[in-house]
Tab-separated table of C-alpha atoms and ligand atoms in Angstrom:
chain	number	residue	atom	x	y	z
A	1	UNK	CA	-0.276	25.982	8.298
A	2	UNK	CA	-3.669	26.762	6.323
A	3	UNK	CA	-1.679	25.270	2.669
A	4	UNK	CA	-0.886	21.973	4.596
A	5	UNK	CA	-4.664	22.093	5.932
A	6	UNK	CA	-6.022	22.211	2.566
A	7	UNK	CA	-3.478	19.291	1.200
A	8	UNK	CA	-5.153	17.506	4.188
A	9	UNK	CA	-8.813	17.715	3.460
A	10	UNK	CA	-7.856	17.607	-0.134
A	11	UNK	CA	-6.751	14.357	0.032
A	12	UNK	CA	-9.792	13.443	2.842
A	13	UNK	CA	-12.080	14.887	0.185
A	14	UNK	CA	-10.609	12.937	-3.008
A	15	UNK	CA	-10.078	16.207	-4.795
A	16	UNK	CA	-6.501	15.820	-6.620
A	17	UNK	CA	-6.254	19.190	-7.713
A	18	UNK	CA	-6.129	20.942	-4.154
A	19	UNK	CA	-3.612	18.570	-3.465
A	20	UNK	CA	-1.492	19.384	-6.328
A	21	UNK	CA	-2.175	22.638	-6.076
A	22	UNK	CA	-1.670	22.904	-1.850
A	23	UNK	CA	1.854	20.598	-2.213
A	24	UNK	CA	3.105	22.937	-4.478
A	25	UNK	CA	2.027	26.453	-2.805
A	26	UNK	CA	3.527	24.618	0.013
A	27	UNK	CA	7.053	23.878	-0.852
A	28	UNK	CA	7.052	27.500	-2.550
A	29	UNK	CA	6.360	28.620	1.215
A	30	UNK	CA	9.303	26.892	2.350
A	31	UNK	CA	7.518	23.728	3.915
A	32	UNK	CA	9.795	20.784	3.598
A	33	UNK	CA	8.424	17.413	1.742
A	34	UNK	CA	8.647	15.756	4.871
A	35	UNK	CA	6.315	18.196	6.465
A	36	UNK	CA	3.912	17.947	3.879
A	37	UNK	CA	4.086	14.047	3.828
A	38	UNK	CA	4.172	13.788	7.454
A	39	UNK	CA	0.962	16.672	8.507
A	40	UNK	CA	-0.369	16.393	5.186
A	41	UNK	CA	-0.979	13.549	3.623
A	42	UNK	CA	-0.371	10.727	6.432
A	43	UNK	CA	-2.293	12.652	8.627
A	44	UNK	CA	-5.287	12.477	5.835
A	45	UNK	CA	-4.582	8.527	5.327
A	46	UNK	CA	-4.915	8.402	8.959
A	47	UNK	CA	-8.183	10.215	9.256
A	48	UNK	CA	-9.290	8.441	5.637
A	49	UNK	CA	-8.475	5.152	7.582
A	50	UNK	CA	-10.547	6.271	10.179
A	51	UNK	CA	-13.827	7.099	8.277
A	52	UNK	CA	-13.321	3.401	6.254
A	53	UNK	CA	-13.188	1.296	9.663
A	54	UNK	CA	-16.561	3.674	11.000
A	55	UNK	CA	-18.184	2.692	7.725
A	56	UNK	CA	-18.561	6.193	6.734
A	57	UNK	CA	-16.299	5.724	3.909
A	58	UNK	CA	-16.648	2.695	1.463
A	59	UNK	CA	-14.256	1.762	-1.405
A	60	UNK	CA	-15.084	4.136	-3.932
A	61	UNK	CA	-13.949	7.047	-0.984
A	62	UNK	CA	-10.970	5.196	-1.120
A	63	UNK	CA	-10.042	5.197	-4.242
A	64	UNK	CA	-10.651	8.894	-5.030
A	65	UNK	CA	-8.599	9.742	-1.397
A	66	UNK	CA	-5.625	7.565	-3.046
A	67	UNK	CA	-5.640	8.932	-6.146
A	68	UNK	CA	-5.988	12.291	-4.243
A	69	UNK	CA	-2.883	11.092	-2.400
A	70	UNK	CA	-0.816	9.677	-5.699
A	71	UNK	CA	-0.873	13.281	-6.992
A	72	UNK	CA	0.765	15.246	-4.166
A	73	UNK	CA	3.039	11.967	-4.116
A	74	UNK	CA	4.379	12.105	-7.718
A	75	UNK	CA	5.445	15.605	-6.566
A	76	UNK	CA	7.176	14.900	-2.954
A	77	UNK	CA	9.123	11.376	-3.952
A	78	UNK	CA	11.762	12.806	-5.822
A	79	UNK	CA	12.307	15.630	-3.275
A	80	UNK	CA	11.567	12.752	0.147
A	81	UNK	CA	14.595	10.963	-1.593
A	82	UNK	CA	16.848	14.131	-1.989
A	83	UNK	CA	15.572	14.952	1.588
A	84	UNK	CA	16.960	11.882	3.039
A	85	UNK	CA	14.075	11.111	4.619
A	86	UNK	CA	14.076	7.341	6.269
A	87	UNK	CA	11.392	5.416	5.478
A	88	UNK	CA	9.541	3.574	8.677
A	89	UNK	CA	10.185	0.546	6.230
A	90	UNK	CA	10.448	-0.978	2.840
A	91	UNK	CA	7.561	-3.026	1.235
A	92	UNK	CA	7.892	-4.901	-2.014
A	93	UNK	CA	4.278	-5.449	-3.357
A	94	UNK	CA	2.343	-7.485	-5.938
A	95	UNK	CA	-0.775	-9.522	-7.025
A	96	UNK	CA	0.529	-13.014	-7.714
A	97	UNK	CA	1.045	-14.881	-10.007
A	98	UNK	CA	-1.531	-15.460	-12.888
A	99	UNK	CA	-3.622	-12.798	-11.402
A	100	UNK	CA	-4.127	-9.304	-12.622
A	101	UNK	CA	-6.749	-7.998	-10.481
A	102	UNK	CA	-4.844	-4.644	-8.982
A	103	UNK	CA	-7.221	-2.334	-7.158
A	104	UNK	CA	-7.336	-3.515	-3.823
A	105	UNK	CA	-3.319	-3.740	-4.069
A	106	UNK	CA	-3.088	-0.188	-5.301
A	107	UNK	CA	-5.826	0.649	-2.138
A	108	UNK	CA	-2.873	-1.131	0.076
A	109	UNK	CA	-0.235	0.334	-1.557
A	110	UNK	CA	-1.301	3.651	-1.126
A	111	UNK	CA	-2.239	3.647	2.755
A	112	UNK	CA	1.083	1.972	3.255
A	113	UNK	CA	3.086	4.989	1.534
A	114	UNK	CA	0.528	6.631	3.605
A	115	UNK	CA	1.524	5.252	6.734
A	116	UNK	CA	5.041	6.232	5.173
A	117	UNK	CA	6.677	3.017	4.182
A	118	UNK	CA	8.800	2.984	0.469
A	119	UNK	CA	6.677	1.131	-1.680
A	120	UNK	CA	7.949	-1.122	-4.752
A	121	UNK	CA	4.944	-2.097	-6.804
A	122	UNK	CA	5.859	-4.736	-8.806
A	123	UNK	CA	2.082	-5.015	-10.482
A	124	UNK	CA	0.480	-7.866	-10.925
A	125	UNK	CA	1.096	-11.561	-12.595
A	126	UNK	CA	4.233	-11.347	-10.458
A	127	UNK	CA	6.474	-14.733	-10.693
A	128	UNK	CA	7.803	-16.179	-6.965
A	129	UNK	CA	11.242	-15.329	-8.275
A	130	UNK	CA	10.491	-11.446	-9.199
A	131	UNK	CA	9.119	-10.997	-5.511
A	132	UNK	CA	12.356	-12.316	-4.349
A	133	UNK	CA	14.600	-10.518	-6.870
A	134	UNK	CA	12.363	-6.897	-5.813
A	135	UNK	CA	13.815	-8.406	-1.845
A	136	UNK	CA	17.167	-8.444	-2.812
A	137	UNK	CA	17.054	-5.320	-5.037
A	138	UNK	CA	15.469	-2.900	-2.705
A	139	UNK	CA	16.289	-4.516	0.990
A	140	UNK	CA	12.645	-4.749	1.464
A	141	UNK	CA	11.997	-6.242	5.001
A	142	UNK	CA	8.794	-6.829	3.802
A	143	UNK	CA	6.623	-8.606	1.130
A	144	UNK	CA	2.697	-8.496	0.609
A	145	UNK	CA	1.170	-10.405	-2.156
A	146	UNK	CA	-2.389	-9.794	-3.268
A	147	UNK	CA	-4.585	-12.291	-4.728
A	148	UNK	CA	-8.085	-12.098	-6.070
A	149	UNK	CA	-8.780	-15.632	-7.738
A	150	UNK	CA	-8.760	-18.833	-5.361
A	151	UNK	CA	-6.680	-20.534	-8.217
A	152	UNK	CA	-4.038	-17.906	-8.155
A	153	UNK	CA	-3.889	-18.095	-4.097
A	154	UNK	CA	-1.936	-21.131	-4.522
A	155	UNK	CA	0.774	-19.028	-6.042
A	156	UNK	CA	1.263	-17.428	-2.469
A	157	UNK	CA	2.456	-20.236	-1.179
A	158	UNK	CA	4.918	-20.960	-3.989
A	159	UNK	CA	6.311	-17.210	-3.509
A	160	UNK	CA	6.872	-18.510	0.542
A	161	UNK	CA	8.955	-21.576	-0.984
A	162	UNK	CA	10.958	-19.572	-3.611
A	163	UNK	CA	11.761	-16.972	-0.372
A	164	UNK	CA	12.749	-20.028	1.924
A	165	UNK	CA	15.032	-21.200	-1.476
A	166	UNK	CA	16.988	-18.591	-1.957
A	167	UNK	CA	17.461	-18.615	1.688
A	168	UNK	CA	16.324	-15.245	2.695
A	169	UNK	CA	12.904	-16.202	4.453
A	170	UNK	CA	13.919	-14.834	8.070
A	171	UNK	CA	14.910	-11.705	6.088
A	172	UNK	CA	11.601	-10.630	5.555
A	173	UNK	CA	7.975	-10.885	7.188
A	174	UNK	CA	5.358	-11.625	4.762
A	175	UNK	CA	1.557	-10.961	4.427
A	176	UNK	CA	-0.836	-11.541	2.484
A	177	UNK	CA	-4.759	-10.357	1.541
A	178	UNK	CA	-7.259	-10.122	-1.376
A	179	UNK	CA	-10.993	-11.395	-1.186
A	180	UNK	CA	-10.751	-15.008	-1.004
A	181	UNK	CA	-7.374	-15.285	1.345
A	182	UNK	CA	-8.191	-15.886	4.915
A	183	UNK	CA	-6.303	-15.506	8.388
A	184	UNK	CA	-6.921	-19.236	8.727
A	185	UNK	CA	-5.045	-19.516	4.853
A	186	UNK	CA	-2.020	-17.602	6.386
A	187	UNK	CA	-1.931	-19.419	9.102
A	188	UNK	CA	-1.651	-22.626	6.941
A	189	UNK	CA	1.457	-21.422	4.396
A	190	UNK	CA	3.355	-20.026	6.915
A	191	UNK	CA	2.540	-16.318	5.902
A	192	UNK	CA	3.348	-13.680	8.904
A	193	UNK	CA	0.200	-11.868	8.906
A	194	UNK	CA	-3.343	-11.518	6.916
A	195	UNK	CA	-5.321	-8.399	6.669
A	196	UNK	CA	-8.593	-7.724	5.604
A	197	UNK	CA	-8.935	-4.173	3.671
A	198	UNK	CA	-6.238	-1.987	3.157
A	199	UNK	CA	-6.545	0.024	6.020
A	200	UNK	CA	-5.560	-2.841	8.211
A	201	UNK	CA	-2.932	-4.194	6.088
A	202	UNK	CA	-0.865	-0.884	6.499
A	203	UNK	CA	-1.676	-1.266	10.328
A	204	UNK	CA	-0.278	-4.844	10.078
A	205	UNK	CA	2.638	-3.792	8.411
A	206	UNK	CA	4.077	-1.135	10.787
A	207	UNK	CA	2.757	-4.032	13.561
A	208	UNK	CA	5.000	-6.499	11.937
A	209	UNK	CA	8.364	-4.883	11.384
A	210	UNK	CA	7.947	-3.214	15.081
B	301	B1M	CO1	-12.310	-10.558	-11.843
B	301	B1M	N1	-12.973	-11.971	-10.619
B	301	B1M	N2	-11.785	-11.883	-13.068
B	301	B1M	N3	-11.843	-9.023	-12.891
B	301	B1M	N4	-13.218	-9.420	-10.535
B	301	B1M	C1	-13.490	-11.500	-9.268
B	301	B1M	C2	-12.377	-11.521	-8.238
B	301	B1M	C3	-14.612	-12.571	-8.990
B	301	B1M	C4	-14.903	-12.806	-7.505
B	301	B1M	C5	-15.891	-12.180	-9.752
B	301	B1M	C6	-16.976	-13.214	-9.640
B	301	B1M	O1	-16.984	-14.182	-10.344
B	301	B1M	N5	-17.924	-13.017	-8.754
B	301	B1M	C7	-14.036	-13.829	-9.714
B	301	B1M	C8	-13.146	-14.739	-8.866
B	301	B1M	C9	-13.793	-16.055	-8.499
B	301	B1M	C10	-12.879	-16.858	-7.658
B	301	B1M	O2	-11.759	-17.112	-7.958
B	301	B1M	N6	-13.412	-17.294	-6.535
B	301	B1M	C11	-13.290	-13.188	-10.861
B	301	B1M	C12	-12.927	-13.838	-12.071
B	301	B1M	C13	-13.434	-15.259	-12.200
B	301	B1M	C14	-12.181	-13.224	-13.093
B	301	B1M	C15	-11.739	-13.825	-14.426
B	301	B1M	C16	-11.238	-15.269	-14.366
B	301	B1M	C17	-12.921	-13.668	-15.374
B	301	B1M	C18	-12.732	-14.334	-16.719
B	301	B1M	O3	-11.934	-13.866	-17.507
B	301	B1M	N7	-13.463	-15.405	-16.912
B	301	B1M	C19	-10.628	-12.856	-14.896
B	301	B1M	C20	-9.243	-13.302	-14.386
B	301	B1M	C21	-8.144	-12.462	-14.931
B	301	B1M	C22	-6.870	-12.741	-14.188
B	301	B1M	O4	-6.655	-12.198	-13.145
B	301	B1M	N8	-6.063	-13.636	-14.728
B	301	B1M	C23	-11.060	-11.603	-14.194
B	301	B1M	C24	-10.789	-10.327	-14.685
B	301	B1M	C25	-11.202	-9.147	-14.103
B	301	B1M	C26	-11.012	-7.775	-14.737
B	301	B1M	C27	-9.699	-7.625	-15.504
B	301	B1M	C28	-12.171	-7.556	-15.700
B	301	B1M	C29	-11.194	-6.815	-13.513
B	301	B1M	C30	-9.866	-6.430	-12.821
B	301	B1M	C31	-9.413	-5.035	-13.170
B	301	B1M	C32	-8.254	-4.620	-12.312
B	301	B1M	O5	-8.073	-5.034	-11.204
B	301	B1M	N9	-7.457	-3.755	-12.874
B	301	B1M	C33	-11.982	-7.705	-12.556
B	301	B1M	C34	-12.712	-7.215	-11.450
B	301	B1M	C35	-12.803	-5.707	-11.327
B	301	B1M	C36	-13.328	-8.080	-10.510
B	301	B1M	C37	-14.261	-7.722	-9.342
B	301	B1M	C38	-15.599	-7.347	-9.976
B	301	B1M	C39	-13.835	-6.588	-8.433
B	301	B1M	C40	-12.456	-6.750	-7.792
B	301	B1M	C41	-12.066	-5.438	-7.147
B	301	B1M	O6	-11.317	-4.661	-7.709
B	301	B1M	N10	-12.662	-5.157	-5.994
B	301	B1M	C42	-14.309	-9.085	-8.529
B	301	B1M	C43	-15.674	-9.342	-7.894
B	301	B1M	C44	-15.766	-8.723	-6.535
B	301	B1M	O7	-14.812	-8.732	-5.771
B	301	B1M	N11	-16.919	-8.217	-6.242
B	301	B1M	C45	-13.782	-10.060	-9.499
B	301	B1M	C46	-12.450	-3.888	-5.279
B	301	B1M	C47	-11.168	-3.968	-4.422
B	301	B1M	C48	-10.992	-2.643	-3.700
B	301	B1M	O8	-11.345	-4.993	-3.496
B	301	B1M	O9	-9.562	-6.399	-4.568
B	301	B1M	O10	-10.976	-7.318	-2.656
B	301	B1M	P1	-10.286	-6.179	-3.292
B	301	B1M	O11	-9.243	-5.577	-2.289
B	301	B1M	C49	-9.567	-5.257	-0.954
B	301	B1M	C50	-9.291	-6.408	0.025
B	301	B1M	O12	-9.424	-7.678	-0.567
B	301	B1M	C51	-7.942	-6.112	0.564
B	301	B1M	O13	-7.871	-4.700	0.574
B	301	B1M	C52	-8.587	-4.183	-0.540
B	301	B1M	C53	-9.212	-2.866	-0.155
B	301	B1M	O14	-9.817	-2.861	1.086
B	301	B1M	N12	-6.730	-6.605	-0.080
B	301	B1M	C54	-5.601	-6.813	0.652
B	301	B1M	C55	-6.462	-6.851	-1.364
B	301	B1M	N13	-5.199	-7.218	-1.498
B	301	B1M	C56	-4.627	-7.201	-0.275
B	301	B1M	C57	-3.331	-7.473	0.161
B	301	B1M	C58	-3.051	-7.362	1.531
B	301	B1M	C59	-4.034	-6.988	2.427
B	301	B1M	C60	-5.323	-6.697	2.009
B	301	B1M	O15	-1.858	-7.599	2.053
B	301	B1M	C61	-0.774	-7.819	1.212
């Protein structure tokens, strides 16, 4: 319909207010949340995802599409959970340890609600042992962990151990990003994946619990 058009190229555009404004003309028209989620704003990620990889789009797009994004959400979660809807997947995210640089984890944590997975952001400075309590709270099947500081990457690693301790490590794939973590770096602790930008990691994701 024309209302989910403009929640589309609302949040394509960065402009919060159409969004707020189109998600709620559009449930008064009867649209379900899921509709809106689904046409709406995944669609937008999609195409937002899109312009980023073409280099039309650079981070500061992204931020103002997310935040675009975050205000139709805080309308549709409550009603996605009285909805029912099924998630493609639950993610448990978090900069690690020691490290509060967030941005780039609230850039993945948006296009993976985006690509319509339940998102539990734990924030950052988060402790091996409160990524694996999040796990056992929320049946995540997956973890990402965000670093931004090569002395807090170690802290990935640690977060892999504490999983494989409380014996729960097949339960759930893990990956990992942030500017100085490399594929070669996953490789090494045994992470399941490595993306670059946050347009890949929510690609990875749906790629790694498929
Ligand atoms: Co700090 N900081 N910082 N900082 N900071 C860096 C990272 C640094 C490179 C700057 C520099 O010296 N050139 C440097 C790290 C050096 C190193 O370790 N090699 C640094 C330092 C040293 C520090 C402090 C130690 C400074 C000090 O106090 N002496 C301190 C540490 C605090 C701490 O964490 N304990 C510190 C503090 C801060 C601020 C608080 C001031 C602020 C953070 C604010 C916030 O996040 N709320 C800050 C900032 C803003 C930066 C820079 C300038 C920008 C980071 C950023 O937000 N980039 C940064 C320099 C730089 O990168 N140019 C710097 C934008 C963001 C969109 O990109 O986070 O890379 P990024 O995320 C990308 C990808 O990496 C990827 O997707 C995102 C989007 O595409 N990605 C993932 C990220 N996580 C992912 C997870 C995934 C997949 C992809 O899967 C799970």
């Amino acid at each position: 319909s024309a209302t989910i058009q403009e929640i589309y190229t609302g949040v394509v555009e960065g402009d919060r207010d159409q969004v707020v404004e189109a998600v709620q003309q559009a449930l008064n028209e009867g649209d379900s949340a899921e509709t809106i989620l689904k046409q709406g704003m995944m669609a937008a990620m999609g195409e937002v995802g899109r312009l980023f990889e073409e280099g039309e789009y650079f981070v500061p797009e992204l931020l103002v599409a997310a935040r675009a994004m975050q205000g139709g959400m805080d309308i549709l979660r409550p009603l996605l959970v009285a909805e029912d809807v099924e998630p493609v997947g639950k993610i448990v995210i978090g900069t690690v340890k020691g490290d509060l640089h967030d941005i780039g984890k609230n850039l993945v944590s948006m296009m993976m609600q985006g690509a319509g997975f339940e998102v539990t952001d734990l924030g950052t400075d988060v402790a091996p042992e409160k990524f694996v309590d999040a796990v056992k709270t929320s049946g995540a099947n997956l973890v990402a962990m965000s670093a931004l500081l090569t002395t807090t990457m170690a802290n990935m690693p640690a977060t892999i151990a504490a999983f494989d301790q409380a014996g729960i490590r097949d339960k759930v794939k893990i990956m990992i990003g942030g500017a100085p973590v490399t594929d070669q770096f996953a490789q090494k602790i045994g992470a399941d994946g490595y993306a670059p930008d946050a347009n890949q990691a929510a690609r990875l994701a749906l790629s790694l619990i498929a």
